[in-house]
Each structure stands twice: as C-alpha cells, then as structure tokens.
Short mmCIF file of C-alpha atoms and ligand atoms in Angstrom, two decimals:
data_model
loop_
_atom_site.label_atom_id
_atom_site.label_comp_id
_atom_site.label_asym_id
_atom_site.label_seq_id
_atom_site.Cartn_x
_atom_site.Cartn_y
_atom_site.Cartn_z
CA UNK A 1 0.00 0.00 0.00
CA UNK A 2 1.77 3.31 -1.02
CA UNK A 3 1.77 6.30 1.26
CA UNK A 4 -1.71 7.86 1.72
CA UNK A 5 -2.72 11.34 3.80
CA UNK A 6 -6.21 11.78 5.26
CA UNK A 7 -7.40 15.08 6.55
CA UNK A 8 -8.16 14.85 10.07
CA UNK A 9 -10.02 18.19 9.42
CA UNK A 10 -9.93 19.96 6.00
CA UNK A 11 -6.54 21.70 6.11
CA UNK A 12 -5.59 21.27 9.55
CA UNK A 13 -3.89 17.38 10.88
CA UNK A 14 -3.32 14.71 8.85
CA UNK A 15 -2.66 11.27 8.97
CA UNK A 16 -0.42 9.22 7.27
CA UNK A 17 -0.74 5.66 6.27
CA UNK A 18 0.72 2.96 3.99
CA UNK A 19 4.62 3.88 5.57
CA UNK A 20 6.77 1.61 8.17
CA UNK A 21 8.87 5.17 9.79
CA UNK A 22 11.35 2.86 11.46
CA UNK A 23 12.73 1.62 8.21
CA UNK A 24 14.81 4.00 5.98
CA UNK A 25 12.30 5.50 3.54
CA UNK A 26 12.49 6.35 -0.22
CA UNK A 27 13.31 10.14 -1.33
CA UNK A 28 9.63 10.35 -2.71
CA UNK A 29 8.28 9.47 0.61
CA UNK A 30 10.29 12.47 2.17
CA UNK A 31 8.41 14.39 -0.67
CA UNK A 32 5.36 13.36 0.27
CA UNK A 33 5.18 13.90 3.68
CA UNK A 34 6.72 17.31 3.32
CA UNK A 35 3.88 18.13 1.06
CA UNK A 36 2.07 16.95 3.41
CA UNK A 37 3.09 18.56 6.05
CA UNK A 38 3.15 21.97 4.15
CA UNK A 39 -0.43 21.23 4.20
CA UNK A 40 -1.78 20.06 7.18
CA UNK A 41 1.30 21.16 9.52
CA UNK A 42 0.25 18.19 11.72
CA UNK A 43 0.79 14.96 11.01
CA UNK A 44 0.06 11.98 12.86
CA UNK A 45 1.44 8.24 12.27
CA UNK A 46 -0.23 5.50 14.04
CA UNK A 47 1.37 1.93 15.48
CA UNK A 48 4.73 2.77 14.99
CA UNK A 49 7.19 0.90 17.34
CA UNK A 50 9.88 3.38 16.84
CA UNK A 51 13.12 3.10 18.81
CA UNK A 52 15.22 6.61 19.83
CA UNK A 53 18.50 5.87 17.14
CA UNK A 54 15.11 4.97 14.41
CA UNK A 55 13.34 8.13 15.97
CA UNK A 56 16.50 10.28 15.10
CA UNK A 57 16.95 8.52 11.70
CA UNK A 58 13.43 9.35 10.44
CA UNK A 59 13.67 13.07 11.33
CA UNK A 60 17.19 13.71 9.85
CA UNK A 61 15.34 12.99 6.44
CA UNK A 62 13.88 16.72 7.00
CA UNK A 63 17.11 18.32 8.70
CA UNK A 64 19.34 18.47 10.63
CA UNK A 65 18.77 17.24 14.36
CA UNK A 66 18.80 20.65 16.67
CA UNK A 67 21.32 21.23 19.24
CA UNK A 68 19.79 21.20 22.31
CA UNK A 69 21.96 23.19 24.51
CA UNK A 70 20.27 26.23 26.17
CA UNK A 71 16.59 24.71 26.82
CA UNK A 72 16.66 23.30 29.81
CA UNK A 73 17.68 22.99 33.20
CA UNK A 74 18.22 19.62 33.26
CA UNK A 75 22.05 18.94 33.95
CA UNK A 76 23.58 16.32 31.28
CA UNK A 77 24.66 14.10 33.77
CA UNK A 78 20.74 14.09 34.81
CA UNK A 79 19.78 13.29 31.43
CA UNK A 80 17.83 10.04 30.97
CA UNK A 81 17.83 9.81 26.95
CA UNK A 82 21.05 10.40 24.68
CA UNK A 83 22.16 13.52 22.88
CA UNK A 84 19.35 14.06 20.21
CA UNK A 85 16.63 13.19 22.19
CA UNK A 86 14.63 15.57 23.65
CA UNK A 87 12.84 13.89 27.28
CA UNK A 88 9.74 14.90 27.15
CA UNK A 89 8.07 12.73 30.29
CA UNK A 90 7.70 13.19 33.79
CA UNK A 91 10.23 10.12 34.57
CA UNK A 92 14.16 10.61 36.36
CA UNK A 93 16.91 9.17 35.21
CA UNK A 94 16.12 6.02 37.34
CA UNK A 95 12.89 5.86 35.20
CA UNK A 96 10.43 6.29 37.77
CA UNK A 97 8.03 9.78 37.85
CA UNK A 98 9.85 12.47 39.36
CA UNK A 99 8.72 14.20 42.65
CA UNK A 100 5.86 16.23 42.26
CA UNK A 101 8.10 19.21 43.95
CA UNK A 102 10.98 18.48 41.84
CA UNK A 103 12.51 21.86 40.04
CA UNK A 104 13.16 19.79 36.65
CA UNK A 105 9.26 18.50 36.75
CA UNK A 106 8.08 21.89 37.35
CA UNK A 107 10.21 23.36 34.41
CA UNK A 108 9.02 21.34 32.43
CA UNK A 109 5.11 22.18 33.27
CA UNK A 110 5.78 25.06 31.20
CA UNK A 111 4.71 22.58 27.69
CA UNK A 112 1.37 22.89 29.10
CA UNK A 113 1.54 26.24 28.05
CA UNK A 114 0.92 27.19 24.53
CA UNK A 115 3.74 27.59 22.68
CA UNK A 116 6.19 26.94 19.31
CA UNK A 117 9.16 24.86 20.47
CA UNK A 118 12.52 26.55 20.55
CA UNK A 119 11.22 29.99 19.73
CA UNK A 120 13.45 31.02 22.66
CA UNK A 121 16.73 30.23 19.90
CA UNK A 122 17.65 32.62 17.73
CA UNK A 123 17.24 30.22 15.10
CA UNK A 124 13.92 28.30 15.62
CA UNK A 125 13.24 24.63 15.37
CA UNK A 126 11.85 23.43 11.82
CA UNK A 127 9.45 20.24 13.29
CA UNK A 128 9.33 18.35 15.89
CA UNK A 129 8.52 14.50 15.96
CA UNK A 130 6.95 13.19 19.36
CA UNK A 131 7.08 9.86 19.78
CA UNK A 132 4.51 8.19 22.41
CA UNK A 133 6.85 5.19 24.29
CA UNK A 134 4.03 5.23 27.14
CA UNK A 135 0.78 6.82 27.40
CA UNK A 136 -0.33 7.99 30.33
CA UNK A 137 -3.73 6.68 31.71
CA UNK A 138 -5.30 9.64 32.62
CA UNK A 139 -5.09 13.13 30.12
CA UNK A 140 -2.12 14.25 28.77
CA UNK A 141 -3.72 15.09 25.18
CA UNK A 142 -1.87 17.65 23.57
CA UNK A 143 -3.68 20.29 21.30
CA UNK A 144 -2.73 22.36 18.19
CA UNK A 145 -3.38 25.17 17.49
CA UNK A 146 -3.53 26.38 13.75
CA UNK A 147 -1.26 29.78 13.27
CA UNK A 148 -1.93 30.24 9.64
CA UNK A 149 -6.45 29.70 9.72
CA UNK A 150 -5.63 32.18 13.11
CA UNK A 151 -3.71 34.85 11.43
CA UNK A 152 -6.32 34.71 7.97
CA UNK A 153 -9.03 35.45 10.55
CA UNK A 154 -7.73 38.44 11.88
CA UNK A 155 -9.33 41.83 11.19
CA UNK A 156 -7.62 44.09 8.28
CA UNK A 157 -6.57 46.56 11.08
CA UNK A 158 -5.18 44.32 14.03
CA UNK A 159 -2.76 42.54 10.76
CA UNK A 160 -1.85 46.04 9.65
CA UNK A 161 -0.81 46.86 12.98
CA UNK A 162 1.17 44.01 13.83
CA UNK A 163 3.04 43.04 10.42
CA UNK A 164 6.77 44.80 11.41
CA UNK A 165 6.32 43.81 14.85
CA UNK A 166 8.93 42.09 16.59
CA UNK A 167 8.85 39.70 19.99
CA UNK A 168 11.27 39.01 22.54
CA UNK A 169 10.75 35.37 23.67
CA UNK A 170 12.51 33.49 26.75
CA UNK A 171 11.88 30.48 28.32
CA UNK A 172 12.31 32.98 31.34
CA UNK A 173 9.00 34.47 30.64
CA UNK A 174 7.03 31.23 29.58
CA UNK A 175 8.52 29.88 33.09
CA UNK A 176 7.84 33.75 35.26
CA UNK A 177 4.46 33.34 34.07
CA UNK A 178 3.99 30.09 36.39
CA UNK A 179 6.11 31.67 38.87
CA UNK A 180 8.95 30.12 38.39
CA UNK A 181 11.39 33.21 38.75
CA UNK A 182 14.93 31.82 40.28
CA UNK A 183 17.51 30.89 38.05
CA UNK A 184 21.38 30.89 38.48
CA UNK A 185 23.58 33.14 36.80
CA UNK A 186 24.26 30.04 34.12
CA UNK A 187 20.80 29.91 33.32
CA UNK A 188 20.12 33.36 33.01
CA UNK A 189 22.74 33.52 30.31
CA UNK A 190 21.50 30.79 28.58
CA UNK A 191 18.19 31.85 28.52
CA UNK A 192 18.78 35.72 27.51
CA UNK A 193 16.00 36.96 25.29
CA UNK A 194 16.25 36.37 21.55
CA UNK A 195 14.10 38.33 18.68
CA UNK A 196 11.49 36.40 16.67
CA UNK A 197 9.19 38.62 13.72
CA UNK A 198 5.53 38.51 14.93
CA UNK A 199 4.16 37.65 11.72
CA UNK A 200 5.93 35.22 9.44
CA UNK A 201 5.73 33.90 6.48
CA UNK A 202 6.46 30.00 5.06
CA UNK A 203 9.05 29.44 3.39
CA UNK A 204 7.50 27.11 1.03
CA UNK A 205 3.75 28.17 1.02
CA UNK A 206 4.31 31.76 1.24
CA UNK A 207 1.22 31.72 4.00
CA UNK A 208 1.73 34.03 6.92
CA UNK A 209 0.96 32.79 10.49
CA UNK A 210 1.19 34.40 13.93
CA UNK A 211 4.30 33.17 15.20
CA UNK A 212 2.80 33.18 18.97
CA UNK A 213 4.60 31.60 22.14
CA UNK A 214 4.51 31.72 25.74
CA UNK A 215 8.11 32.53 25.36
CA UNK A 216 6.73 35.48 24.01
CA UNK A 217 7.11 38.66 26.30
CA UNK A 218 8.05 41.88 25.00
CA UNK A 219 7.34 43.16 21.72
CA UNK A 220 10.17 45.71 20.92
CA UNK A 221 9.35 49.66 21.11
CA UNK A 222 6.36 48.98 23.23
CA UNK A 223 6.32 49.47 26.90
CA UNK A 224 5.59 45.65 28.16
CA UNK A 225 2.16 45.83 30.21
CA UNK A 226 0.92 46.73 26.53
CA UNK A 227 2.86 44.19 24.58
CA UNK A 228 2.06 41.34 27.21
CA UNK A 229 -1.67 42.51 26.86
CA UNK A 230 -1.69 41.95 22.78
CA UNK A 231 0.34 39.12 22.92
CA UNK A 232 -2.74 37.32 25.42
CA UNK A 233 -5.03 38.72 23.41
CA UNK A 234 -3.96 37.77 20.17
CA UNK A 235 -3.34 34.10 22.09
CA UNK A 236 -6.78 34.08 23.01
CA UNK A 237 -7.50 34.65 19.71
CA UNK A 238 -5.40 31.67 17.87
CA UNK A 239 -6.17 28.70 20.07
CA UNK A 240 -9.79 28.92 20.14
CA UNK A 241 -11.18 25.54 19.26
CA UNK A 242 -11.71 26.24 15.20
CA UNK A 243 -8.26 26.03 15.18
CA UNK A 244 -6.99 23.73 17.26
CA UNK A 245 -6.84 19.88 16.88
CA UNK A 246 -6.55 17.84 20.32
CA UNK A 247 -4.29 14.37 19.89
CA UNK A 248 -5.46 11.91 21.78
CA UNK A 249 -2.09 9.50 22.46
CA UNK A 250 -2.12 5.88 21.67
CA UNK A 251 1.46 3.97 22.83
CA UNK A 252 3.67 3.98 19.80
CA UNK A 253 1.94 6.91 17.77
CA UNK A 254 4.09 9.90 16.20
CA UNK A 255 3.31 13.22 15.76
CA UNK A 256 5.26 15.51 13.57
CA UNK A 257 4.52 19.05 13.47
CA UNK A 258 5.81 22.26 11.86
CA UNK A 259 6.76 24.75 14.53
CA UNK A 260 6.58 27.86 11.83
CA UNK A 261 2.73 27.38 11.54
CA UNK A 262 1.91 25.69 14.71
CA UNK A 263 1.83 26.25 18.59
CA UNK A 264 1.00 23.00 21.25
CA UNK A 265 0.44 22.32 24.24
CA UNK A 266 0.16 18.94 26.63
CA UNK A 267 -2.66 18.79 29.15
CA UNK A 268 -2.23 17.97 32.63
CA UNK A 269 -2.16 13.87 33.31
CA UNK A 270 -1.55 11.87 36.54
CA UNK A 271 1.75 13.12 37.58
CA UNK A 272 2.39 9.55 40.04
CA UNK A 273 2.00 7.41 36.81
CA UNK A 274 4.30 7.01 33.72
CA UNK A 275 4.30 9.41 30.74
CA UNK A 276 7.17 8.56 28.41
CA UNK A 277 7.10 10.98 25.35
CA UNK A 278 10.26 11.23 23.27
CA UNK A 279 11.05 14.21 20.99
CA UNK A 280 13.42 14.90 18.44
CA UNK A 281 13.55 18.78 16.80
CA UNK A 282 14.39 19.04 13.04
CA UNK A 283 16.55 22.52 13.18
CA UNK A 284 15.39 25.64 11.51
CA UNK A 285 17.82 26.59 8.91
CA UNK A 286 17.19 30.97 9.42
CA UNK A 287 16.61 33.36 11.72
CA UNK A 288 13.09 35.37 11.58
CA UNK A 289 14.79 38.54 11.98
CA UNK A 290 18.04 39.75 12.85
CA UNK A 291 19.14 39.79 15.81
CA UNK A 292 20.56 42.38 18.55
CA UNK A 293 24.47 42.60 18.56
CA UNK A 294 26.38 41.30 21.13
CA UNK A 295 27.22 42.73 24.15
FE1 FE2 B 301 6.75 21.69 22.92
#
C-alpha cells in the first residue's frame, strides 16, 4: 500500500498511512510527507514501534537534528535519553516519575503552556517528531493550534498593525508566568532573550501565520504591560477551538509538526504514573529577523 494522507479536518492534521517510519524511507516518501506537512502542519502516524536511534533517523530525512543546549535545566549528567533526544516525560533518570516538587518536573510544566518549540533560539526549530513510548492513563492530550487559519481570521486593522512587529521570547517568561522566577547566573545567560518577527511567512507556502509563544514577552518599542496585553489577546485569539486539533495518544503513535505554523500544548495527566514521550527537533535553517548585537 503506497503512502496515503487523510485530513483529520480539511486543512488542519493529517494522517499518514501505507509507511513503516522505522525503516529507511524512499526520497519520494520524504516528498510526500513534506507536502504533506506543508499542508496540514500536523501529522500523525499510528502503530509505529519506533526506537530513539530509528526516531533520530526518520527526522534527519527533513534536517538536521537541533542542538539542544540552552533549553533546559536539566544537567547532562541528569539526562535520561542520549544527545538528540529531547525527554519529554515526567520520569528521572532512574525511570520512575519524578517528585511532584521536583525543580526539573516543574520546568518542564511550562509545555502545558501554549507555545512553538525553541522559539526562545535565535534560530527556531523546523518540526518536531513526538514519539509516544508510554501513554499515560489519565489526560495528557496535547492540542494544536492552527497559526496560519488564526492569522487569515484576523481583522484588516489588528494585521496592519502588527506586520513589522517584533517579539522578545525566553523560556524565562514562559517559566515567570507560572512563577517560576529563580535561576542561576548560568541559566540566566542561557536563557537571555532572543528576537522572533511577529508575523511570518512560510518558506515554502508563502502563507503568513502568527508566530505566537509563551516565550513570548516583549514586543520591541512597546512598553511591556501593553505588549504582554496583545500578545494574550492575540493568544486568546489563535487557540480557540476552530483552530486547534486535540491528539489523543495511543502507545507507539508519532506526531510531527511544523513549529513555523503551529503552537501545542500537553494537558495535565496523573503526575504519580508514567508518561514517556520522546522528541526529536528538526533545526530551523534561518533566523526570523536579525538579531541584537552582542554585548
Ligand atoms: Fe513543545
């Protein structure tokens, strides 16, 4: 059976069929899933018992495999998956949940905030592939929200106003904005502010999307209580539920999304039991907009 794409809705979350992922795949099977992806900017595949070095081997078909340095707290020597993974579960290194007052766990509450993954790097992640290893019995859906149907349904004067505008985003202020406000002078570095254009536009499409993210918290030239204000409103605006598409895990499904037309976000699940969701990020290949100079 060749490769085959259903709309899960029209134009919004597809999913593939007629492909084994953890095999090496043919150059017009990249094609078509890029295609597809260009389309739907979701995609998910079902029953796929992929392992993390077959995980890491499907997405370098699209990219390059980012660099992960700089987005967490996690020390490497706490790390429970190898370089190219990103750990996406609530487990420790000893594979058990972690504490429910653990400072790692809490960080990583902040992907149940909406948001575009690694919109906090100057150069911002391509896709990301989540692979479901084990699903957690209770919640942890995570939704989509559509950026480019959100952006086409703004008014003429809200998309006039906000077409040169440029963010700040920092996993500082996704994290603030659950209170999580101490960091060491390493992190702080790491996590200092980076510019990403407001509105931008695909490279292959040539659609425009709101490139929204709760890393998102100063818009440049505007004093911040206003900025923050537009960017929630504007949020408010692109995640209600005409555009977003809620994924319902099965073990062993993967979901690939484009980051550049997309924002996510998990929902909360029994902390005490297992969730073991592995990501890998496809790299971004330009900035959105230039960047400050160096201090
Ligand atoms: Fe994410």
């Amino acid at each position: 059976m060749p490769i085959a794409i259903r709309g899960i809705t029209p134009s919004f979350a597809g999913e593939v069929s007629g492909i084994d992922i953890t095999m090496p795949i043919t150059k017009e099977e990249v094609a078509a899933i890029e295609s597809g992806m260009d389309k739907y900017a979701v995609l998910v595949f079902r029953d796929q018992r992929l392992t993390d070095e077959q995980q890491m081997a499907f997405s370098r078909n699209f990219g390059a495999i980012e660099n992960a340095y700089g987005g967490n707290i996690t020390k490497p020597e706490d790390k429970r998956l190898a370089a190219g993974m990103n750990d996406v579960s609530n487990l420790g290194k000893d594979g058990k949940p972690l504490g429910l007052d653990s400072r790692q766990r809490m960080f990583n509450l902040g992907n149940m905030l909406w948001h575009s993954d690694s919109s906090f790097r100057p150069v911002p992640a391509k896709y990301s592939l989540l692979s479901a290893r084990v699903v957690n019995p209770k919640g942890g859906d995570t939704e989509f929200a559509d950026m480019r149907a959100a952006y086409d349904a703004l008014d003429k004067e809200t998309k006039l106003q906000i077409e040169g505008y440029v963010c700040e985003h920092s996993l500082m202020y996704s994290r603030g904005s659950l209170g999580f406000l101490d960091y060491t002078d390493e992190e702080k570095q790491m996590f200092k502010p980076v510019r990403q254009r407001l509105v931008r536009t695909h490279p292959v499409t040539g659609r425009k999307s709101l490139y929204l993210s709760s890393h998102a918290g100063a818009i440049l030239g505007m004093p911040t209580p206003y900025a923050r204000i537009l960017l929630r409103d504007l949020t408010e605006h692109a995640t209600q539920p005409r555009f977003v598409y809620a994924h319902k895990w099965k073990p062993f499904d993967l979901v690939m999304w484009d980051n550049r037309q997309t924002m996510h976000r998990g929902r909360r699940y029994d902390e005490t039991q297992p969730r073991d969701v592995r990501r890998t990020t496809v790299a971004g290949d330009t900035p959105t907009v230039a960047q400050a100079a160096a201090e």
